[in-house]
Coordinates of C-alpha atoms in Angstrom, one line a residue:
M1210 CA 4.2 6.7 15.6
T1211 CA 4.7 9.7 13.4
D1212 CA 3.4 13.1 14.5
L1213 CA 0.7 12.9 11.9
T1214 CA -3.1 13.1 11.7
V1215 CA -4.8 11.6 8.7
V1216 CA -8.2 13.1 7.6
I1217 CA -10.5 10.9 5.5
L1218 CA -13.9 11.9 4.1
T1219 CA -16.4 9.1 3.7
K1220 CA -19.9 8.3 2.4
N1221 CA -20.8 4.6 2.0
E1222 CA -17.3 3.4 1.9
E1223 CA -17.6 0.0 3.6
A1224 CA -15.9 -1.6 0.6
N1225 CA -12.8 0.5 0.9
I1226 CA -12.3 2.1 4.4
A1227 CA -10.7 -0.9 6.1
K1228 CA -8.0 -1.5 3.5
C1229 CA -7.3 2.2 3.5
I1230 CA -6.7 2.2 7.3
S1231 CA -4.7 -1.0 7.2
S1232 CA -2.2 0.5 4.7
F1233 CA -1.0 2.9 7.4
R1234 CA 0.4 0.1 9.5
G1235 CA 0.5 2.1 12.7
L1236 CA 2.2 5.1 11.0
A1237 CA -0.2 7.9 12.1
K1238 CA -0.7 9.1 15.6
R1239 CA -4.4 9.8 14.8
I1240 CA -6.9 9.0 12.1
V1241 CA -10.0 11.2 11.7
V1242 CA -13.0 10.2 9.6
V1243 CA -15.6 12.8 8.6
D1244 CA -18.7 11.0 7.3
S1245 CA -21.6 12.3 5.3
F1246 CA -24.2 10.2 7.1
S1247 CA -23.4 6.9 5.4
T1248 CA -26.3 4.3 5.1
D1249 CA -24.0 1.3 4.9
R1250 CA -21.6 -0.1 7.5
T1251 CA -19.0 2.6 7.2
K1252 CA -19.7 4.0 10.7
E1253 CA -19.7 0.6 12.3
I1254 CA -16.4 -0.3 10.7
C1255 CA -14.7 3.0 11.6
L1256 CA -15.8 2.7 15.3
G1257 CA -14.7 -0.9 15.3
L1258 CA -11.2 0.2 14.2
G1259 CA -11.1 2.8 17.0
L1260 CA -11.0 5.9 14.6
D1261 CA -12.1 9.4 15.6
F1262 CA -15.5 9.5 13.8
Y1263 CA -17.4 12.7 13.0
E1264 CA -20.6 13.2 11.0
H1265 CA -21.2 16.4 9.1
A1266 CA -23.7 17.3 6.4
F1267 CA -22.1 17.4 2.9
T1268 CA -22.2 20.4 0.6
D1269 CA -19.1 19.8 -1.5
H1270 CA -15.7 18.1 -1.1
A1271 CA -13.7 21.3 -0.5
A1272 CA -16.1 22.6 2.2
Q1273 CA -16.2 19.2 3.9
L1274 CA -12.5 18.9 4.0
N1275 CA -11.9 22.5 5.2
W1276 CA -14.5 21.8 7.9
A1277 CA -12.6 18.7 8.9
L1278 CA -9.3 20.6 9.1
T1279 CA -10.7 23.3 11.4
N1280 CA -13.3 21.4 13.6
T1281 CA -11.7 18.1 14.6
A1282 CA -9.1 19.4 17.0
I1283 CA -5.9 18.5 15.1
T1284 CA -2.9 18.9 17.4
T1285 CA -0.2 16.9 15.5
G1286 CA 2.6 18.7 13.7
W1287 CA 1.5 17.3 10.3
T1288 CA -1.8 16.6 8.6
M1289 CA -2.5 14.3 5.7
R1290 CA -5.5 14.2 3.4
M1291 CA -6.6 10.8 2.2
D1292 CA -9.6 9.4 0.3
A1293 CA -11.2 6.2 1.5
D1294 CA -10.4 4.4 -1.7
E1295 CA -6.7 5.3 -1.5
E1296 CA -3.9 3.3 0.1
L1297 CA -0.2 3.8 1.0
T1298 CA 2.2 1.4 -0.5
P1299 CA 4.6 -0.2 2.1
E1300 CA 7.5 1.7 0.6
L1301 CA 5.7 5.1 0.9
C1302 CA 4.6 4.2 4.5
Q1303 CA 8.3 3.6 5.3
E1304 CA 9.4 6.8 3.6
I1305 CA 6.9 8.9 5.5
S1306 CA 8.0 7.3 8.7
S1307 CA 11.7 7.9 8.1
K1308 CA 11.6 11.4 6.5
L1309 CA 8.7 13.4 7.9
A1310 CA 10.2 14.3 11.3
S1311 CA 13.5 15.5 9.8
L1312 CA 12.2 17.9 7.2
P1313 CA 13.6 21.4 7.7
E1314 CA 11.1 24.2 8.6
P1315 CA 10.8 25.9 5.2
V1316 CA 9.3 22.7 3.9
N1317 CA 5.6 22.7 4.8
G1318 CA 4.2 20.5 2.1
I1319 CA 4.8 17.0 0.7
I1320 CA 3.6 16.0 -2.8
L1321 CA 2.8 12.3 -3.3
K1322 CA 2.6 10.4 -6.6
R1323 CA -0.6 8.5 -7.1
R1324 CA -1.3 5.4 -9.2
V1325 CA -4.9 4.9 -10.4
Y1326 CA -6.2 1.4 -10.6
F1327 CA -9.3 0.5 -12.6
M1328 CA -11.0 -2.9 -12.6
G1329 CA -7.9 -4.1 -10.7
R1330 CA -5.4 -2.8 -13.3
W1331 CA -2.9 -0.1 -12.8
I1332 CA -3.5 2.5 -15.5
K1333 CA 0.0 3.6 -16.4
H1334 CA -0.6 5.4 -19.6
G1335 CA -2.8 8.0 -21.2
G1336 CA -1.3 10.7 -18.9
M1337 CA -2.7 9.0 -15.8
Y1338 CA 0.7 8.4 -14.1
P1339 CA 2.0 9.9 -12.0
Q1340 CA -0.7 12.1 -10.5
C1341 CA 1.2 14.5 -8.3
L1342 CA -0.8 15.8 -5.3
L1343 CA -0.1 17.9 -2.2
R1344 CA -1.3 15.5 0.5
I1345 CA 0.8 16.1 3.6
F1346 CA 1.4 19.5 5.2
R1347 CA 2.3 21.1 8.4
T1348 CA -0.9 21.6 10.3
G1349 CA -2.4 25.0 9.6
T1350 CA -0.3 25.7 6.5
A1351 CA -2.7 24.5 3.8
V1352 CA -6.4 24.7 2.8
C1353 CA -8.5 23.1 0.1
E1354 CA -9.3 25.5 -2.7
Q1355 CA -13.1 26.1 -2.8
K1356 CA -13.8 24.6 -6.2
R1357 CA -16.7 22.3 -7.3
M1358 CA -14.4 20.0 -9.2
D1359 CA -10.7 19.0 -9.2
E1360 CA -10.1 20.7 -5.9
H1361 CA -6.5 20.6 -4.6
M1362 CA -4.8 21.4 -1.4
V1363 CA -3.1 24.9 -1.5
L1364 CA 0.0 25.6 0.5
L1365 CA -0.4 29.0 2.1
Q1366 CA 3.3 29.4 3.1
G1367 CA 6.6 27.7 2.7
Q1368 CA 7.6 25.2 0.0
S1369 CA 7.0 21.6 -0.9
V1370 CA 9.0 18.5 -1.7
T1371 CA 8.1 15.4 -3.6
F1372 CA 8.5 11.9 -2.0
T1373 CA 9.8 9.0 -4.1
H1374 CA 7.3 6.3 -3.5
D1375 CA 3.7 5.9 -4.6
M1376 CA 0.2 5.8 -3.2
N1377 CA -2.6 3.9 -4.8
D1378 CA -6.1 4.9 -5.8
N1379 CA -7.8 1.5 -5.9
N1380 CA -11.6 1.7 -5.6
T1381 CA -13.2 -1.7 -5.5
K1382 CA -16.8 -0.6 -6.2
S1383 CA -18.6 -1.6 -9.4
L1384 CA -18.6 0.0 -12.8
E1385 CA -22.2 0.9 -12.3
W1386 CA -21.2 3.0 -9.2
W1387 CA -18.3 4.5 -11.2
T1388 CA -20.6 5.7 -14.0
Q1389 CA -23.2 7.1 -11.6
K1390 CA -20.4 8.9 -9.8
H1391 CA -19.1 10.4 -13.0
N1392 CA -22.6 11.5 -14.0
W1393 CA -22.6 13.4 -10.7
Y1394 CA -19.1 14.7 -11.5
S1395 CA -20.4 16.0 -14.8
N1396 CA -22.8 18.3 -13.1
K1397 CA -19.9 19.7 -11.0
E1398 CA -17.7 20.1 -14.1
A1399 CA -20.3 21.8 -16.2
T1400 CA -21.1 24.2 -13.3
E1401 CA -17.4 24.9 -12.9
F1402 CA -17.1 25.7 -16.6
L1403 CA -20.0 28.1 -16.5
S1404 CA -18.6 29.8 -13.5
E1405 CA -15.2 30.2 -15.2
K1406 CA -16.9 31.7 -18.2
N1407 CA -18.5 34.3 -15.9
N1408 CA -15.1 35.0 -14.3
I1409 CA -16.2 33.7 -10.9
H1410 CA -13.1 33.0 -8.8
V1411 CA -12.4 32.4 -5.2
H1412 CA -9.5 33.1 -2.9
D1413 CA -6.7 30.6 -2.4
E1414 CA -7.2 29.0 -5.8
I1415 CA -4.5 27.4 -8.0
Q1416 CA -4.2 29.6 -11.0
P1417 CA -3.5 28.2 -14.5
N1418 CA 0.3 28.2 -15.2
L1419 CA 2.2 26.2 -17.7
F1420 CA 5.4 26.3 -15.7
R1421 CA 4.3 25.8 -12.1
G1422 CA 3.5 22.3 -10.9
Q1423 CA 1.3 19.6 -12.3
A1424 CA -2.0 20.9 -11.0
A1425 CA -1.4 24.4 -12.4
R1426 CA -0.2 23.0 -15.7
K1427 CA -3.2 20.8 -16.2
R1428 CA -5.5 23.7 -15.3
W1429 CA -3.7 25.8 -17.9
F1430 CA -4.3 23.2 -20.6
K1431 CA -7.9 22.8 -19.7
T1432 CA -8.7 26.6 -19.6
R1433 CA -6.4 27.8 -22.3
I1434 CA -6.7 25.0 -24.9
Y1435 CA -9.3 22.3 -24.1
Y1436 CA -12.2 24.7 -23.4
K1437 CA -11.3 26.8 -26.5
I1438 CA -12.1 23.8 -28.7
P1439 CA -15.8 23.7 -29.8
L1440 CA -18.4 21.6 -27.8
F1441 CA -18.6 17.9 -28.7
K1442 CA -15.4 18.0 -30.8
R1443 CA -13.0 18.3 -27.8
P1444 CA -14.0 15.0 -26.2
R1445 CA -13.2 13.1 -29.3
W1446 CA -9.8 14.8 -29.8
Y1447 CA -9.0 14.4 -26.2
F1448 CA -9.7 10.7 -26.2
L1449 CA -7.7 10.2 -29.3
Y1450 CA -4.8 12.1 -27.8
R1451 CA -4.9 10.1 -24.6
Y1452 CA -5.4 6.7 -26.2
F1453 CA -3.0 6.9 -29.0
F1454 CA -0.4 9.7 -28.5
Q1455 CA -0.2 9.1 -24.8
L1456 CA -0.2 5.3 -25.3
G1457 CA -3.4 4.5 -23.4
F1458 CA -3.9 1.4 -25.6
L1459 CA -1.0 -0.2 -23.7
D1460 CA -3.3 -0.5 -20.6
G1461 CA -5.2 -3.4 -22.2
K1462 CA -9.0 -4.0 -22.1
E1463 CA -9.3 -2.3 -18.7
G1464 CA -7.5 0.7 -20.1
L1465 CA -9.8 0.8 -23.2
V1466 CA -12.8 0.9 -20.9
F1467 CA -11.3 3.5 -18.6
H1468 CA -9.9 5.9 -21.2
F1469 CA -13.1 5.7 -23.3
L1470 CA -15.4 6.3 -20.4
Q1471 CA -13.3 8.8 -18.5
G1472 CA -11.7 10.5 -21.5
Y1473 CA -14.6 10.5 -24.0
W1474 CA -18.0 9.5 -22.5
Y1475 CA -17.6 11.7 -19.4
R1476 CA -16.3 14.7 -21.3
F1477 CA -19.1 14.4 -23.9
L1478 CA -21.6 14.3 -21.0
V1479 CA -20.2 17.5 -19.6
D1480 CA -20.5 19.1 -23.0
A1481 CA -24.1 17.9 -23.3
K1482 CA -25.0 19.4 -20.0
I1483 CA -23.3 22.7 -20.9
Y1484 CA -25.2 22.7 -24.2
E1485 CA -28.5 22.0 -22.5
Y1486 CA -27.9 24.8 -20.0
Q1487 CA -27.0 27.3 -22.7
K1488 CA -29.9 26.3 -24.9
Y1489 CA -32.5 26.8 -22.2
K1490 CA -31.0 29.4 -19.9
N1491 CA -33.2 32.2 -21.2
N1492 CA -36.4 30.1 -21.2
A1493 CA -38.3 31.1 -18.1
V1494 CA -40.3 27.9 -18.2
N1495 CA -37.4 25.5 -18.4
T1496 CA -34.5 27.3 -16.6
A1497 CA -35.4 26.3 -13.1
S1498 CA -35.7 22.6 -13.9
L1499 CA -32.5 22.5 -16.1
E1500 CA -30.3 24.5 -13.7
I1501 CA -27.2 22.5 -12.9
K1502 CA -27.1 21.7 -9.2
E1503 CA -24.8 19.7 -7.0
T1504 CA -26.4 16.8 -5.2
A1505 CA -25.2 15.1 -2.1
Y1506 CA -22.9 12.2 -2.9

């Protein structure tokens, strides 16, 4: 086995957790699950698979992940972050097994390329592939940036390399669950936007940069271009850009549903919640009830 600990956060993931674990094919020395008190069979499945299972109250993804990294006694040389709805491809599993132990000391992080599946279809267009994410790192050399939305792992020292093969994001839950989740995400995104407007930043955060990695580049486009476009106009322009100029229409009917909901409906909902907050923020009667808050997922 590889000298690797995999950390997975869960909440009601009975539909996904078993296939996530099976994709490792004996690769990792240890698999740690930190659960937010699931009400389905997640705990039962994890214990049945012999995983190290912890329960911890959820505040946000970044805090939960950083708690997992510092409170689950990780002793392996490498640590990997995974989501319960993600899987390794056999090719990536083999690549990790063959390359990880031989990486030279200056290399402390590994960036993986992720495919997103929606309704069973790989969404290849509309800027969705590849998603390049720092997911494997020498233990103790990375933290999760403390952001409400789109949080990424940040390498504190050393350099990173990108592996060749892909991982899959393949959630098998229903469209109803997906829309409910994105309604929750819209609260986080709107709150994040309002925090950015008030210049609230935290330590160890990826800064917007057009020339430094995919995460920094996307953050640059969001903060320097997208958020400069007026409310309610930007979701429409963003959808048109993704669906036509970035060829999202080539992803078929599943792609139409995905790009419309994720690229337009979700972004419009974020703007609506920003507008609502801005409209009522000075109203003493309504401010308390309209304040954007994060709820446990």
